[in-house]
Amino acid sequence: MGRLILRGGARADGSRADVAIDTASGLIIEVGSVSDASPDAPGDTVEDCTGKVILPAGVETHAHLDKAFLSAGVPVPADLDAGVAEWFARVGDLTHESFVERATAAVEALVARGTTTIRTHVDIATIHGLRGVHALIEVRDRMHERGLADIELVGLAAPLGGELGAPVRRLLDEAIEAGIDIVGASPDISHDPVGATTDVVDAARRSGLRMDVHTDQTIDPNLFFLPELIRQVSAHGLTGAVASHCVSLASQDIDTQRRIADQLAAAGIAVFTMPLTSLFLFGWEELVSPPRGVTAINTLRAAGVVVAAGSDNVQDPFFPFGRCDPFETAGVLALVAHLTADEAWDMVSGAARQAMGRPSVTLMPGSRADLVAIDGTNMTEALSMASEDRIVVHRGRVVSRTTTHRTLLA
C-alpha cells in the first residue's frame, strides 16, 4: 500500500518534521527529513504540509451528540436547570432519524477540525427510553466502518437512586446489553445523590465497564458530591473512572481543594473539564467578580490528577455556540486556566488519551498515526490562529482535508 508522507511540516516547537507513515499498519515509521533519507517510492502518497504544524490529533472527551444542533428556536438558558428543562421538553418528540442525522453531522465536523477520538454521552431516561442509545450505537458503528473516528458511548442514566431510579436502572442494564461502552450518571442533580452514585458504581462493577460521572455542575460550594464518588470508587477499587465537570471544587477553600485533589490522584480518577459550556452556564447572577465556572484545574494538575478537556454541548439547549473544534476548546482553556499552548493542547490530546485508556500518540516512529496538520509555524501560532486549513489523519489514512482561499481586494 506504500507510505503516506506529510512533507514540509513542523513540530510543535517549530522544528522541521516530515512524517512518513506505513498505511498498512497505520503507524509512523519515520520523522525528520524524510525526503532526504528515503526518496519517494512507487505507491507513496505525499501531502504538502508546508507552513503547517503537525500535531497529535485532538480528542473529544465529553460530547453530547444526542443533543447537538438543537439550538434553533430554543431560549438562551440562564443556567443548567433551564437547559435541562428545555431538553426534556423536546427529547420526547425526537425521532431515531433526527438523532442519527445530527450526531453524524457533529462527528463529521469534529473529524474535519482534527478530532479522531470521541467520547459522547447519550441520555437514558424514561421519557425517551433507549431511542438515543440505539441511534448513537448506529452512528458509532457506521463511523468505525467508514474509518473516520473511534467513538465510545457513555450511557448517561438519570434519575438514579432509590425506588424512583428503578426504571432507569433497568434501562441502563438494557443499554449495557445493547452495547454502550461506559456507564454514567448525574448524581449531583439527582433526588438521591448518594444512591445515584451507588447505582452507577454497581453498574460499573457488574458490567466491567468504566464509568464517567457528571458531578458538581454548580458554583455553590455547599453542593459538593465529589468526595462521595471518590469514596465509592476507592472502596471498590474501580479503575479508569472519570469525574466530569467538578465545578464546585473551585469554590472550596484551597486546603479542601488540595485534599480532594490528592484523593483523586490516589484513586486514579481523572477529571474532565468543559470550559466553553461551563463559562456560559454559570455565574449569570454574580455581578461582582463572577466565577469562571470551571474546576480547580491547576490544583488538580499539581497533585498529579490527569485533567483533560472537552467541548461538552454544541449548539443545543444548554449552549447555543461552539463549532466542534478542539482548537476552540484548547484556546479557551488556555485563557481560563493560564496555560501555555502546549499544555492546553495536551489536555485535548495526550492527557485525554491517557484518561480514556487510549494509546498515546507522538511524533515518533512506532506511534499510531492519528494526526492533524494545521496552518502555523509552532504550537502557539497554530492555537492562536486556529485556521480552518487542516489535514487530518486517522489510523494512517487521510480522512479530511480542508483548504480555504483568501483574497484581499484592496
Short mmCIF file of C-alpha atoms in Angstrom, two decimals:
data_model
loop_
_atom_site.label_atom_id
_atom_site.label_comp_id
_atom_site.label_asym_id
_atom_site.label_seq_id
_atom_site.Cartn_x
_atom_site.Cartn_y
_atom_site.Cartn_z
CA MET A 1 0.00 0.00 0.00
CA GLY A 2 3.02 2.32 0.26
CA ARG A 3 3.58 5.22 2.59
CA LEU A 4 1.77 8.41 3.45
CA ILE A 5 4.29 11.24 3.71
CA LEU A 6 3.47 14.54 5.38
CA ARG A 7 6.17 16.76 3.90
CA GLY A 8 7.36 20.20 4.87
CA GLY A 9 5.60 20.50 8.22
CA ALA A 10 6.88 21.48 11.64
CA ARG A 11 6.71 20.07 15.14
CA ALA A 12 5.01 22.00 17.95
CA ASP A 13 8.35 23.68 18.76
CA GLY A 14 8.77 24.84 15.17
CA SER A 15 11.48 22.38 14.11
CA ARG A 16 11.22 20.56 10.77
CA ALA A 17 9.18 17.36 10.82
CA ASP A 18 8.49 15.40 7.69
CA VAL A 19 6.46 12.35 8.79
CA ALA A 20 6.36 9.01 6.97
CA ILE A 21 3.50 6.64 7.80
CA ASP A 22 3.05 3.00 6.91
CA THR A 23 -0.52 2.94 5.61
CA ALA A 24 -0.86 -0.82 6.12
CA SER A 25 -0.19 -0.69 9.87
CA GLY A 26 -1.29 2.90 10.45
CA LEU A 27 1.95 3.60 12.33
CA ILE A 28 4.56 6.34 11.98
CA ILE A 29 7.77 4.86 10.60
CA GLU A 30 9.99 7.92 10.19
CA VAL A 31 10.17 11.52 11.40
CA GLY A 32 12.65 14.11 10.20
CA SER A 33 13.82 14.96 6.69
CA VAL A 34 12.06 12.06 5.04
CA SER A 35 12.75 13.33 1.55
CA ASP A 36 16.49 13.26 2.23
CA ALA A 37 16.62 9.90 3.98
CA SER A 38 14.22 7.93 1.81
CA PRO A 39 13.10 9.31 -1.54
CA ASP A 40 9.52 8.82 -2.69
CA ALA A 41 8.77 5.31 -3.85
CA PRO A 42 6.02 3.98 -6.12
CA GLY A 43 2.80 3.84 -4.16
CA ASP A 44 3.72 6.70 -1.82
CA THR A 45 1.19 9.47 -1.23
CA VAL A 46 2.59 12.89 -0.37
CA GLU A 47 0.69 15.61 1.46
CA ASP A 48 2.23 19.09 1.28
CA CYS A 49 2.36 20.37 4.85
CA THR A 50 4.47 23.43 4.14
CA GLY A 51 3.50 26.15 6.58
CA LYS A 52 1.70 23.73 8.84
CA VAL A 53 2.31 22.36 12.33
CA ILE A 54 1.84 18.59 12.65
CA LEU A 55 0.31 17.58 15.99
CA PRO A 56 -1.22 14.53 17.64
CA ALA A 57 -4.88 14.66 16.68
CA GLY A 58 -7.46 16.07 19.04
CA VAL A 59 -9.63 14.01 21.39
CA GLU A 60 -13.19 14.95 22.28
CA THR A 61 -13.54 13.75 25.86
CA HIS A 62 -17.07 14.88 26.55
CA ALA A 63 -19.61 15.40 23.78
CA HIS A 64 -23.40 15.14 23.83
CA LEU A 65 -24.04 14.04 20.26
CA ASP A 66 -27.67 13.22 21.02
CA LYS A 67 -28.30 16.92 21.74
CA ALA A 68 -26.09 18.53 19.07
CA PHE A 69 -27.52 21.19 16.75
CA LEU A 70 -30.89 21.54 18.51
CA SER A 71 -30.49 25.20 19.46
CA ALA A 72 -32.71 26.67 16.74
CA GLY A 73 -35.69 28.34 18.39
CA VAL A 74 -34.51 27.45 21.89
CA PRO A 75 -34.38 30.23 24.51
CA VAL A 76 -30.86 31.03 25.71
CA PRO A 77 -30.53 29.10 29.02
CA ALA A 78 -29.88 31.22 32.09
CA ASP A 79 -28.48 28.23 33.98
CA LEU A 80 -28.12 24.45 33.95
CA ASP A 81 -31.67 23.86 35.20
CA ALA A 82 -33.10 25.85 32.29
CA GLY A 83 -31.11 23.78 29.82
CA VAL A 84 -32.30 20.54 31.42
CA ALA A 85 -35.94 21.68 31.31
CA GLU A 86 -35.73 22.67 27.65
CA TRP A 87 -34.06 19.38 26.71
CA PHE A 88 -36.71 17.30 28.42
CA ALA A 89 -39.43 19.38 26.77
CA ARG A 90 -38.05 18.43 23.36
CA VAL A 91 -36.49 14.99 23.63
CA GLY A 92 -39.74 13.03 23.69
CA ASP A 93 -40.54 14.15 20.13
CA LEU A 94 -37.13 13.38 18.62
CA THR A 95 -37.01 10.54 16.10
CA HIS A 96 -34.32 7.95 15.53
CA GLU A 97 -33.52 9.69 12.25
CA SER A 98 -33.08 13.04 13.98
CA PHE A 99 -30.60 11.57 16.46
CA VAL A 100 -28.62 9.89 13.68
CA GLU A 101 -28.57 12.91 11.37
CA ARG A 102 -27.45 15.42 13.98
CA ALA A 103 -24.89 13.11 15.61
CA THR A 104 -23.42 12.26 12.21
CA ALA A 105 -23.07 15.95 11.35
CA ALA A 106 -21.32 16.61 14.67
CA VAL A 107 -18.88 13.71 14.20
CA GLU A 108 -18.03 14.84 10.68
CA ALA A 109 -17.43 18.39 11.95
CA LEU A 110 -15.20 17.10 14.75
CA VAL A 111 -13.16 15.00 12.35
CA ALA A 112 -12.77 17.82 9.83
CA ARG A 113 -11.35 20.02 12.58
CA GLY A 114 -8.83 17.47 13.79
CA THR A 115 -10.56 15.15 16.27
CA THR A 116 -10.26 11.41 15.68
CA THR A 117 -11.28 10.00 19.09
CA ILE A 118 -14.65 10.90 20.60
CA ARG A 119 -16.35 10.08 23.89
CA THR A 120 -20.01 11.06 23.84
CA HIS A 121 -22.68 10.84 26.48
CA VAL A 122 -26.17 9.75 25.48
CA ASP A 123 -29.16 10.22 27.75
CA ILE A 124 -31.01 7.25 29.22
CA ALA A 125 -34.34 8.29 30.75
CA THR A 126 -37.90 7.05 30.88
CA ILE A 127 -39.13 9.94 28.74
CA HIS A 128 -37.48 8.50 25.62
CA GLY A 129 -36.02 5.19 26.76
CA LEU A 130 -33.13 3.96 24.65
CA ARG A 131 -34.01 5.85 21.46
CA GLY A 132 -30.86 7.95 21.65
CA VAL A 133 -28.74 4.95 22.65
CA HIS A 134 -29.77 2.87 19.64
CA ALA A 135 -29.25 5.83 17.30
CA LEU A 136 -25.77 6.62 18.60
CA ILE A 137 -24.73 2.96 18.52
CA GLU A 138 -25.66 3.06 14.83
CA VAL A 139 -23.61 6.25 14.34
CA ARG A 140 -20.65 4.83 16.28
CA ASP A 141 -20.58 1.64 14.24
CA ARG A 142 -21.06 3.45 10.94
CA MET A 143 -18.19 5.85 11.68
CA HIS A 144 -15.95 2.92 12.54
CA GLU A 145 -16.86 1.27 9.24
CA ARG A 146 -16.05 4.49 7.38
CA GLY A 147 -12.75 4.73 9.25
CA LEU A 148 -13.45 8.31 10.31
CA ALA A 149 -13.09 8.18 14.09
CA ASP A 150 -13.03 5.99 17.18
CA ILE A 151 -16.18 6.65 19.22
CA GLU A 152 -17.19 5.43 22.66
CA LEU A 153 -20.63 5.87 24.21
CA VAL A 154 -21.39 6.74 27.83
CA GLY A 155 -24.89 5.81 28.93
CA LEU A 156 -25.93 8.88 30.94
CA ALA A 157 -28.66 7.45 33.17
CA ALA A 158 -30.94 9.76 35.16
CA PRO A 159 -32.51 9.77 37.61
CA LEU A 160 -30.85 7.01 39.59
CA GLY A 161 -31.10 6.22 43.29
CA GLY A 162 -33.84 4.66 45.38
CA GLU A 163 -37.25 3.50 44.20
CA LEU A 164 -37.60 6.44 41.80
CA GLY A 165 -34.48 5.28 39.97
CA ALA A 166 -35.62 1.67 39.47
CA PRO A 167 -36.98 2.13 35.91
CA VAL A 168 -33.81 3.92 34.85
CA ARG A 169 -31.61 1.23 36.39
CA ARG A 170 -33.43 -1.29 34.20
CA LEU A 171 -32.90 0.91 31.15
CA LEU A 172 -29.20 1.23 31.98
CA ASP A 173 -28.92 -2.57 32.13
CA GLU A 174 -30.62 -2.77 28.73
CA ALA A 175 -28.23 -0.15 27.34
CA ILE A 176 -25.25 -2.17 28.60
CA GLU A 177 -26.70 -5.21 26.86
CA ALA A 178 -27.23 -3.16 23.69
CA GLY A 179 -23.56 -2.19 23.57
CA ILE A 180 -22.71 1.08 25.30
CA ASP A 181 -19.05 1.35 26.25
CA ILE A 182 -19.15 3.24 29.57
CA VAL A 183 -21.70 3.80 32.33
CA GLY A 184 -22.58 7.28 33.51
CA ALA A 185 -24.96 9.30 35.65
CA SER A 186 -25.58 12.76 37.10
CA PRO A 187 -25.70 12.25 40.88
CA ASP A 188 -25.42 15.98 41.57
CA ILE A 189 -28.85 16.72 40.06
CA SER A 190 -30.46 13.56 41.44
CA HIS A 191 -33.06 13.40 44.21
CA ASP A 192 -30.65 10.99 45.92
CA PRO A 193 -27.01 11.80 45.07
CA VAL A 194 -25.53 9.06 47.25
CA GLY A 195 -27.95 6.47 45.92
CA ALA A 196 -27.32 7.57 42.34
CA THR A 197 -23.57 7.23 42.88
CA THR A 198 -24.09 3.77 44.35
CA ASP A 199 -26.24 2.74 41.37
CA VAL A 200 -23.69 3.79 38.74
CA VAL A 201 -20.80 2.23 40.70
CA ASP A 202 -22.77 -1.02 40.96
CA ALA A 203 -23.46 -0.93 37.22
CA ALA A 204 -19.75 -0.50 36.52
CA ARG A 205 -18.84 -3.36 38.85
CA ARG A 206 -21.42 -5.75 37.38
CA SER A 207 -20.67 -4.93 33.75
CA GLY A 208 -16.90 -4.50 33.97
CA LEU A 209 -17.26 -1.19 32.11
CA ARG A 210 -15.56 2.06 33.03
CA MET A 211 -17.59 4.92 34.48
CA ASP A 212 -17.77 8.63 33.67
CA VAL A 213 -19.95 10.61 36.07
CA HIS A 214 -21.28 14.17 35.79
CA THR A 215 -20.80 15.72 39.19
CA ASP A 216 -20.94 19.09 40.93
CA GLN A 217 -22.10 21.19 37.98
CA THR A 218 -22.57 24.22 40.23
CA ILE A 219 -20.61 27.11 41.67
CA ASP A 220 -22.36 26.58 45.03
CA PRO A 221 -19.71 25.24 47.46
CA ASN A 222 -22.43 23.53 49.52
CA LEU A 223 -23.30 21.19 46.64
CA PHE A 224 -20.22 19.03 46.68
CA PHE A 225 -20.67 15.33 45.96
CA LEU A 226 -17.19 14.56 44.60
CA PRO A 227 -15.99 13.17 47.97
CA GLU A 228 -18.74 10.52 47.87
CA LEU A 229 -17.71 9.48 44.36
CA ILE A 230 -14.09 9.20 45.46
CA ARG A 231 -15.09 7.15 48.49
CA GLN A 232 -17.10 4.62 46.49
CA VAL A 233 -14.59 4.29 43.65
CA SER A 234 -11.78 3.77 46.16
CA ALA A 235 -13.77 1.29 48.24
CA HIS A 236 -14.42 -0.93 45.23
CA GLY A 237 -11.05 -0.46 43.53
CA LEU A 238 -12.57 0.68 40.24
CA THR A 239 -10.13 1.72 37.52
CA GLY A 240 -10.45 4.17 34.67
CA ALA A 241 -13.11 6.29 36.41
CA VAL A 242 -13.73 9.88 35.33
CA ALA A 243 -15.35 12.72 37.23
CA SER A 244 -16.70 15.22 34.72
CA HIS A 245 -17.25 18.93 35.47
CA CYS A 246 -16.41 19.12 39.23
CA VAL A 247 -17.18 22.85 39.07
CA SER A 248 -17.88 23.42 42.78
CA LEU A 249 -14.42 22.11 43.65
CA ALA A 250 -13.12 25.52 42.55
CA SER A 251 -15.46 27.16 45.12
CA GLN A 252 -13.85 25.31 48.04
CA ASP A 253 -11.04 26.73 50.15
CA ILE A 254 -7.55 25.87 48.98
CA ASP A 255 -6.91 23.27 51.69
CA THR A 256 -10.06 21.38 50.65
CA GLN A 257 -9.08 21.62 47.00
CA ARG A 258 -5.67 20.14 47.71
CA ARG A 259 -7.03 17.37 49.92
CA ILE A 260 -9.60 16.33 47.31
CA ALA A 261 -7.01 16.57 44.54
CA ASP A 262 -4.71 14.22 46.47
CA GLN A 263 -7.60 11.78 46.97
CA LEU A 264 -8.48 11.86 43.28
CA ALA A 265 -4.87 11.17 42.34
CA ALA A 266 -4.65 8.28 44.83
CA ALA A 267 -7.89 6.78 43.49
CA GLY A 268 -6.77 7.15 39.88
CA ILE A 269 -9.84 9.22 38.99
CA ALA A 270 -9.32 11.58 36.06
CA VAL A 271 -11.18 14.88 35.80
CA PHE A 272 -12.70 16.25 32.61
CA THR A 273 -13.42 19.97 32.43
CA MET A 274 -15.60 21.65 29.81
CA PRO A 275 -14.66 25.34 29.71
CA LEU A 276 -16.93 26.58 26.91
CA THR A 277 -20.29 25.43 28.24
CA SER A 278 -19.32 25.96 31.88
CA LEU A 279 -18.22 29.55 31.31
CA PHE A 280 -21.53 30.20 29.61
CA LEU A 281 -23.88 28.50 32.09
CA PHE A 282 -22.51 29.60 35.45
CA GLY A 283 -22.23 32.97 37.16
CA TRP A 284 -25.03 34.88 35.41
CA GLU A 285 -26.21 36.40 38.68
CA GLU A 286 -22.75 37.08 40.07
CA LEU A 287 -22.19 40.71 39.06
CA VAL A 288 -19.09 41.21 41.22
CA SER A 289 -16.06 39.03 40.46
CA PRO A 290 -18.13 36.43 38.57
CA PRO A 291 -16.77 32.87 38.87
CA ARG A 292 -15.22 31.20 35.86
CA GLY A 293 -17.41 28.13 36.15
CA VAL A 294 -14.63 25.56 35.67
CA THR A 295 -12.96 23.22 38.11
CA ALA A 296 -9.73 23.82 40.04
CA ILE A 297 -7.62 22.85 37.04
CA ASN A 298 -4.18 23.83 38.27
CA THR A 299 -4.65 22.49 41.81
CA LEU A 300 -5.65 19.15 40.32
CA ARG A 301 -2.74 19.07 37.89
CA ALA A 302 -0.28 19.98 40.64
CA ALA A 303 -1.49 16.95 42.63
CA GLY A 304 -0.89 14.61 39.69
CA VAL A 305 -4.53 14.20 38.66
CA VAL A 306 -4.96 13.58 34.94
CA VAL A 307 -7.04 16.53 33.77
CA ALA A 308 -8.43 16.69 30.25
CA ALA A 309 -10.95 18.90 28.50
CA GLY A 310 -13.88 18.59 26.13
CA SER A 311 -16.30 20.82 24.28
CA ASP A 312 -19.42 19.47 26.05
CA ASN A 313 -22.53 20.89 24.37
CA VAL A 314 -22.55 22.31 20.85
CA GLN A 315 -25.43 24.46 19.56
CA ASP A 316 -28.03 22.78 21.75
CA PRO A 317 -30.43 23.69 24.59
CA PHE A 318 -27.53 24.06 27.02
CA PHE A 319 -25.09 26.05 24.88
CA PRO A 320 -26.06 27.87 21.67
CA PHE A 321 -22.50 28.24 20.41
CA GLY A 322 -19.50 26.01 19.66
CA ARG A 323 -18.05 24.64 16.44
CA CYS A 324 -16.86 21.09 17.24
CA ASP A 325 -13.26 22.27 17.26
CA PRO A 326 -10.51 21.05 19.62
CA PHE A 327 -8.56 24.24 18.92
CA GLU A 328 -11.51 26.27 20.19
CA THR A 329 -11.64 24.19 23.39
CA ALA A 330 -7.87 24.39 23.91
CA GLY A 331 -7.77 28.12 23.20
CA VAL A 332 -10.45 28.94 25.77
CA LEU A 333 -8.87 26.52 28.23
CA ALA A 334 -5.50 28.29 27.92
CA LEU A 335 -7.16 31.59 28.77
CA VAL A 336 -9.24 30.42 31.70
CA ALA A 337 -6.53 28.29 33.34
CA HIS A 338 -3.48 30.38 32.37
CA LEU A 339 -1.86 27.53 30.41
CA THR A 340 0.71 27.50 27.66
CA ALA A 341 -0.41 26.44 24.21
CA ASP A 342 1.39 23.11 24.61
CA GLU A 343 -0.29 22.44 27.97
CA ALA A 344 -3.72 23.31 26.62
CA TRP A 345 -3.31 21.10 23.55
CA ASP A 346 -2.14 18.20 25.70
CA MET A 347 -5.39 18.43 27.67
CA VAL A 348 -7.41 17.86 24.48
CA SER A 349 -4.98 15.28 23.13
CA GLY A 350 -2.32 13.44 25.17
CA ALA A 351 -3.88 13.73 28.64
CA ALA A 352 -7.26 12.90 27.16
CA ARG A 353 -5.98 9.66 25.64
CA GLN A 354 -4.32 8.75 28.92
CA ALA A 355 -7.53 9.29 30.89
CA MET A 356 -9.57 7.30 28.37
CA GLY A 357 -7.11 4.40 28.34
CA ARG A 358 -6.17 5.00 24.71
CA PRO A 359 -2.70 4.51 23.19
CA SER A 360 -0.56 7.63 23.24
CA VAL A 361 0.17 9.48 20.00
CA THR A 362 3.51 11.19 19.46
CA LEU A 363 5.59 12.32 16.51
CA MET A 364 7.84 9.32 16.97
CA PRO A 365 8.41 6.12 14.98
CA GLY A 366 6.12 3.36 16.22
CA SER A 367 3.34 5.73 17.29
CA ARG A 368 -0.13 5.35 15.88
CA ALA A 369 -0.65 7.92 13.11
CA ASP A 370 -3.59 10.00 14.36
CA LEU A 371 -2.51 13.49 13.41
CA VAL A 372 -3.69 16.94 12.44
CA ALA A 373 -1.68 19.38 10.34
CA ILE A 374 -2.83 22.99 10.74
CA ASP A 375 -1.52 26.34 9.49
CA GLY A 376 1.20 27.84 11.69
CA THR A 377 4.91 27.75 12.43
CA ASN A 378 4.61 26.47 16.02
CA MET A 379 2.03 25.36 18.58
CA THR A 380 1.26 28.83 19.92
CA GLU A 381 0.69 30.26 16.47
CA ALA A 382 -1.46 27.29 15.43
CA LEU A 383 -3.64 27.65 18.53
CA SER A 384 -3.87 31.42 18.21
CA MET A 385 -4.91 31.42 14.56
CA ALA A 386 -6.94 28.17 14.59
CA SER A 387 -7.00 28.17 10.80
CA GLU A 388 -9.62 26.04 9.06
CA ASP A 389 -6.85 24.81 6.72
CA ARG A 390 -6.22 21.34 8.13
CA ILE A 391 -5.20 17.84 7.09
CA VAL A 392 -6.48 15.09 9.37
CA VAL A 393 -5.02 11.59 9.55
CA HIS A 394 -6.73 8.70 11.34
CA ARG A 395 -5.05 5.32 11.66
CA GLY A 396 -2.57 6.23 8.93
CA ARG A 397 -5.09 7.46 6.37
CA VAL A 398 -6.07 11.00 5.39
CA VAL A 399 -9.73 11.31 6.40
CA SER A 400 -10.25 15.04 5.92
CA ARG A 401 -8.63 17.90 4.06
CA THR A 402 -9.86 21.50 4.34
CA THR A 403 -8.45 24.29 2.19
CA THR A 404 -9.56 27.91 2.31
CA HIS A 405 -8.78 30.78 -0.05
CA ARG A 406 -8.34 34.39 0.98
CA THR A 407 -8.42 37.32 -1.45
CA LEU A 408 -7.75 40.88 -0.31
CA LEU A 409 -9.29 43.25 -2.83
CA ALA A 410 -7.60 46.47 -1.78
#
